[in-house]
Coordinates of C-alpha atoms and ligand atoms in Angstrom, one line a residue:
M5 CA 26.0 61.8 -7.3
I6 CA 22.8 63.8 -7.7
K7 CA 20.2 62.0 -5.5
Q8 CA 17.8 64.7 -4.3
A9 CA 15.4 66.8 -6.4
I10 CA 13.2 69.7 -5.4
I11 CA 10.0 70.8 -7.1
P12 CA 8.5 74.3 -6.3
L13 CA 4.7 73.7 -6.2
A14 CA 3.4 76.7 -4.3
G15 CA 2.7 78.9 -7.4
L16 CA -0.8 80.3 -7.8
G17 CA -1.2 79.2 -11.5
T18 CA -2.8 82.5 -12.5
R19 CA -2.1 81.8 -16.2
L20 CA -4.4 78.8 -16.0
L21 CA -7.4 80.5 -14.4
P22 CA -10.2 79.6 -14.1
L23 CA -9.0 76.0 -13.8
T24 CA -6.6 76.9 -10.9
S25 CA -9.2 78.8 -8.8
V26 CA -10.0 75.5 -7.0
F27 CA -7.5 73.0 -8.5
A28 CA -3.7 72.7 -8.3
K29 CA -2.3 73.1 -11.8
E30 CA 0.3 70.4 -11.3
L31 CA -2.6 67.9 -10.9
L32 CA -4.4 68.9 -14.1
P33 CA -4.4 65.8 -16.3
I34 CA -2.3 65.6 -19.4
N35 CA -3.4 62.6 -21.5
G36 CA -5.0 61.1 -18.4
K37 CA -2.2 61.7 -15.9
P38 CA -1.4 64.7 -13.7
S39 CA 1.4 66.7 -15.2
L40 CA 3.3 66.2 -11.9
E41 CA 3.6 62.5 -12.6
Y42 CA 5.6 63.1 -15.7
I43 CA 8.0 65.2 -13.7
I44 CA 8.3 62.5 -10.9
K45 CA 8.9 59.9 -13.6
E46 CA 11.7 62.0 -15.1
C47 CA 13.4 62.2 -11.7
I48 CA 13.2 58.5 -10.9
E49 CA 14.5 57.6 -14.3
A50 CA 17.4 60.0 -13.7
G51 CA 18.4 58.2 -10.5
I52 CA 16.8 60.6 -8.0
T53 CA 16.0 58.8 -4.7
E54 CA 14.3 61.7 -2.8
I55 CA 12.0 64.5 -4.1
I56 CA 11.2 67.5 -2.0
F57 CA 7.8 69.2 -2.8
I58 CA 7.5 72.8 -1.9
I59 CA 3.8 73.3 -1.4
S60 CA 1.5 75.8 0.4
K61 CA -1.7 75.6 2.5
R62 CA -3.6 76.5 -0.7
K63 CA -1.9 73.5 -2.5
M64 CA -2.7 70.8 0.2
M65 CA -4.5 69.0 -2.5
I66 CA -1.1 67.8 -3.8
K67 CA -0.3 66.1 -0.5
K68 CA -3.8 64.6 -0.4
Y69 CA -3.2 63.1 -3.8
F70 CA -0.5 60.9 -2.3
Y71 CA -2.1 60.3 1.1
N72 CA -5.7 59.3 0.2
D73 CA -5.3 55.7 1.5
K74 CA -8.7 55.4 3.0
F75 CA -10.4 56.1 -0.3
Y76 CA -8.3 53.6 -2.2
K77 CA -8.5 50.9 0.5
E78 CA -12.3 51.0 0.6
L79 CA -12.6 50.8 -3.1
I80 CA -10.2 47.9 -3.4
K81 CA -12.0 46.1 -0.6
K82 CA -15.4 46.5 -2.4
K83 CA -14.1 45.4 -5.8
K84 CA -10.7 44.0 -6.6
D85 CA -10.2 46.2 -9.7
Q86 CA -6.6 45.6 -11.0
R87 CA -6.3 49.1 -12.4
I88 CA -7.2 50.7 -9.1
I89 CA -4.7 48.4 -7.3
Q90 CA -2.0 49.3 -9.7
E91 CA -2.6 53.0 -9.4
Y92 CA -2.6 52.8 -5.6
K93 CA 0.7 50.9 -5.6
K94 CA 2.2 53.5 -7.9
I95 CA 1.0 56.3 -5.5
L96 CA 2.6 54.4 -2.5
K97 CA 5.8 54.0 -4.4
Y98 CA 6.0 57.7 -5.2
R99 CA 5.0 58.7 -1.7
K100 CA 8.0 56.8 -0.2
I101 CA 10.4 59.2 -1.9
I102 CA 8.5 62.4 -1.5
K103 CA 8.9 65.0 1.4
F104 CA 6.9 68.1 1.8
V105 CA 8.0 71.6 2.9
Y106 CA 5.9 74.8 2.9
Q107 CA 6.1 78.2 1.3
N108 CA 2.9 79.9 2.3
K109 CA 3.7 83.2 0.7
P110 CA 4.4 83.2 -3.1
K111 CA 7.7 85.1 -2.8
G112 CA 9.4 83.6 -5.9
T113 CA 11.4 80.6 -6.9
G114 CA 14.5 81.7 -4.9
D115 CA 12.4 81.8 -1.7
A116 CA 11.0 78.4 -2.5
V117 CA 14.5 76.9 -2.9
L118 CA 15.5 78.5 0.4
K119 CA 12.7 76.5 2.2
T120 CA 14.5 73.2 1.4
K121 CA 17.9 74.3 3.0
K122 CA 17.7 72.0 6.0
Y123 CA 17.0 68.9 3.9
I124 CA 19.7 69.1 1.2
K125 CA 22.4 66.6 2.0
D126 CA 24.9 66.6 -0.9
K127 CA 27.0 69.2 -2.6
Y128 CA 24.6 69.5 -5.6
F129 CA 20.8 68.9 -6.1
L130 CA 18.4 69.0 -9.0
M131 CA 15.4 71.4 -9.3
L132 CA 12.6 70.9 -11.8
L133 CA 9.9 73.6 -12.5
P134 CA 6.7 71.7 -13.0
D135 CA 5.3 74.1 -15.7
D136 CA 8.1 72.9 -18.0
L137 CA 7.6 69.4 -19.4
I138 CA 10.3 67.9 -21.5
I139 CA 9.3 64.8 -23.4
K140 CA 11.1 62.3 -25.7
K141 CA 14.4 62.5 -23.9
N142 CA 15.1 62.7 -20.2
C143 CA 16.6 66.2 -19.7
S144 CA 17.5 65.7 -16.1
K145 CA 19.4 62.5 -16.9
S146 CA 21.5 64.2 -19.7
M147 CA 22.2 67.2 -17.4
I148 CA 23.4 64.9 -14.7
K149 CA 25.9 63.4 -17.2
T150 CA 27.2 66.9 -18.0
H151 CA 27.4 67.7 -14.3
K152 CA 29.5 64.5 -13.7
K153 CA 31.8 65.3 -16.6
Y154 CA 32.6 69.0 -15.7
K155 CA 31.9 68.9 -11.9
A156 CA 29.8 72.1 -12.4
S157 CA 26.3 73.4 -12.0
V158 CA 24.1 72.9 -15.0
M159 CA 20.9 74.6 -16.4
A160 CA 18.7 73.6 -19.3
S161 CA 18.8 75.9 -22.3
M162 CA 16.8 76.4 -25.4
S163 CA 16.8 79.0 -28.2
V164 CA 13.6 81.1 -28.2
N165 CA 12.1 83.7 -30.5
K166 CA 13.9 87.0 -29.8
K167 CA 10.5 88.8 -29.4
T168 CA 9.7 86.6 -26.3
V169 CA 12.9 87.1 -24.3
S170 CA 11.1 89.1 -21.6
R171 CA 9.3 85.9 -20.6
W172 CA 12.5 84.0 -19.7
G173 CA 15.8 84.0 -17.9
I174 CA 18.3 84.7 -20.6
Y175 CA 21.9 83.6 -20.9
K176 CA 25.0 85.3 -22.0
L177 CA 27.1 82.4 -23.2
N178 CA 30.9 82.0 -22.9
K179 CA 33.0 79.1 -24.1
R180 CA 31.5 76.1 -25.9
L181 CA 32.5 72.9 -24.1
N182 CA 31.0 70.4 -26.6
K183 CA 28.1 70.1 -29.0
N184 CA 25.5 70.8 -26.3
D185 CA 27.2 72.5 -23.4
Y186 CA 28.3 76.1 -22.9
L187 CA 29.8 77.9 -20.0
I188 CA 27.6 80.8 -18.8
N189 CA 28.9 84.3 -18.4
N190 CA 25.7 85.9 -17.2
V191 CA 22.0 85.1 -16.7
I192 CA 19.4 87.8 -16.5
E193 CA 15.8 87.3 -15.4
K194 CA 13.2 88.4 -18.0
P195 CA 15.2 91.2 -19.8
N196 CA 13.7 93.7 -22.3
I197 CA 14.5 92.9 -25.9
K198 CA 17.1 95.7 -26.0
D199 CA 19.0 94.4 -22.9
A200 CA 18.8 90.7 -23.8
P201 CA 22.4 89.3 -24.3
S202 CA 21.1 86.4 -26.5
N203 CA 18.0 84.4 -27.4
K204 CA 19.1 81.4 -25.3
A205 CA 16.6 80.9 -22.5
V206 CA 16.6 79.1 -19.1
I207 CA 14.2 76.2 -19.1
G208 CA 13.1 74.8 -15.7
R209 CA 15.8 72.2 -15.0
Y210 CA 18.7 73.2 -12.7
I211 CA 21.5 71.3 -11.0
L212 CA 22.4 73.7 -8.3
P213 CA 25.2 73.8 -5.7
K214 CA 24.4 73.7 -2.0
K215 CA 26.3 77.0 -1.8
I216 CA 23.4 78.7 -3.3
F217 CA 21.6 78.9 0.0
S218 CA 24.1 81.4 1.4
K219 CA 23.3 83.7 -1.6
L220 CA 19.6 83.2 -1.3
K221 CA 19.6 84.1 2.4
N222 CA 20.8 87.6 1.6
L223 CA 18.9 88.2 -1.6
K224 CA 16.4 91.1 -1.9
P225 CA 13.3 90.8 -4.1
S226 CA 13.9 92.0 -7.7
K227 CA 11.8 91.9 -10.9
G228 CA 8.1 91.6 -10.0
G229 CA 8.8 91.9 -6.3
E230 CA 10.0 88.2 -6.2
I231 CA 13.2 86.5 -5.0
H232 CA 14.6 85.0 -8.2
I233 CA 16.8 81.9 -8.3
T234 CA 18.4 83.6 -11.4
D235 CA 19.8 86.4 -9.2
A236 CA 21.4 83.9 -6.8
I237 CA 22.9 82.1 -9.7
Q238 CA 24.4 85.3 -11.1
S239 CA 25.8 86.1 -7.7
L240 CA 27.6 82.7 -7.7
I241 CA 28.9 83.2 -11.2
D242 CA 30.3 86.6 -10.1
N243 CA 32.2 84.5 -7.4
N244 CA 33.7 82.3 -10.2
E245 CA 31.3 79.4 -9.7
K246 CA 31.1 77.3 -12.9
F247 CA 27.6 77.2 -14.5
I248 CA 26.9 75.4 -17.7
A249 CA 24.0 75.9 -20.1
H250 CA 22.9 72.5 -21.5
N251 CA 21.2 72.4 -24.8
F252 CA 18.7 69.6 -24.3
S253 CA 17.5 67.4 -27.1
G254 CA 14.0 66.5 -25.8
K255 CA 10.8 68.4 -26.8
Y256 CA 9.8 71.3 -24.5
L257 CA 6.1 71.7 -23.6
D258 CA 4.9 74.7 -21.6
C259 CA 2.1 73.5 -19.3
G260 CA 1.8 76.7 -17.4
S261 CA -0.3 78.7 -19.9
M262 CA -3.7 77.8 -21.3
N263 CA -2.5 77.4 -24.9
G264 CA 0.6 75.5 -23.8
Y265 CA -1.4 73.2 -21.6
I266 CA -3.9 72.3 -24.4
N267 CA -1.0 71.7 -26.8
S268 CA 0.9 69.5 -24.2
S269 CA -2.1 67.1 -24.1
M270 CA -2.1 66.8 -27.9
E271 CA 1.7 66.3 -28.1
I272 CA 1.8 63.7 -25.4
A273 CA -1.2 61.9 -26.9
K274 CA 0.9 61.5 -30.1
L275 CA 3.7 59.7 -28.3
Ligands
G1P326 C1 11.0 80.7 -14.4 C2 12.4 81.3 -14.3 C3 12.9 81.8 -15.7 C4 12.8 80.6 -16.6 C5 11.4 80.0 -16.7 C6 11.4 78.7 -17.5 O1 10.1 81.8 -14.8 O2 12.4 82.4 -13.4 O3 14.2 82.2 -15.6 O4 13.2 81.0 -17.9 O5 11.0 79.7 -15.3 O6 10.1 78.3 -17.6 P1 8.5 81.7 -14.5 O7 8.0 80.7 -15.5 O8 8.3 81.2 -13.1 O9 8.0 83.1 -14.8

């Protein structure tokens, strides 16, 4: 059973400047709700019972969002506004399942994952990258189904324009298991066009084995001076660990760039 999810939230959000100079990108509203709430909802609907947020001192605003009781209580005392009461109840419900850990230096996604080591209980856990929203179909839920069937690690996959491969982790696929799932031979972080083994990209949903911590511990920074989760995954694949690329059927929205963020609001408003 996959019961725990982790969400790296310590990123600086430079692609969304100037908005992120004072504001956490994951709290920026999309159609009236922080983008993070869509991710939390996806987790809960997929059966997750504990979510670990990896934040930093710069991103304390995220913790405050869930612990601003005094503000709500005073407002509710003054006027019994049903909408405020409902929002406060929702925040309390989310808070019950959220834990916070800290990554004060932005050393990459691999380093963020390593910070959760002490808290992971089961053999596998889910990771969601908050820049990647997937709407219309619960991607985590369908990945958990694949995981149950094949008892393997799973990552979300999407075909991208060949010209953009250097923006993504890129797969080299092996055997097709069914309509949507492929075994992975290799995964390379942000390759040049000429080195890219395909145009199948990693999208920010991962079911990872607890074993990955032993790889992350020994990993040196690579591309861009960061510790990449992709490198730890490749190292596990080299040790014959089974990883599956799952072609998800929802719609992908990139909330991490300005154009993507603006487009996400329009797409979600249409739902
Ligand atoms: C991260 C991963 C990359 C993946 C991407 C999906 O990159 O390192 O492999 O393709 O998320 O959004 P980042 O967006 O942090 O540069």
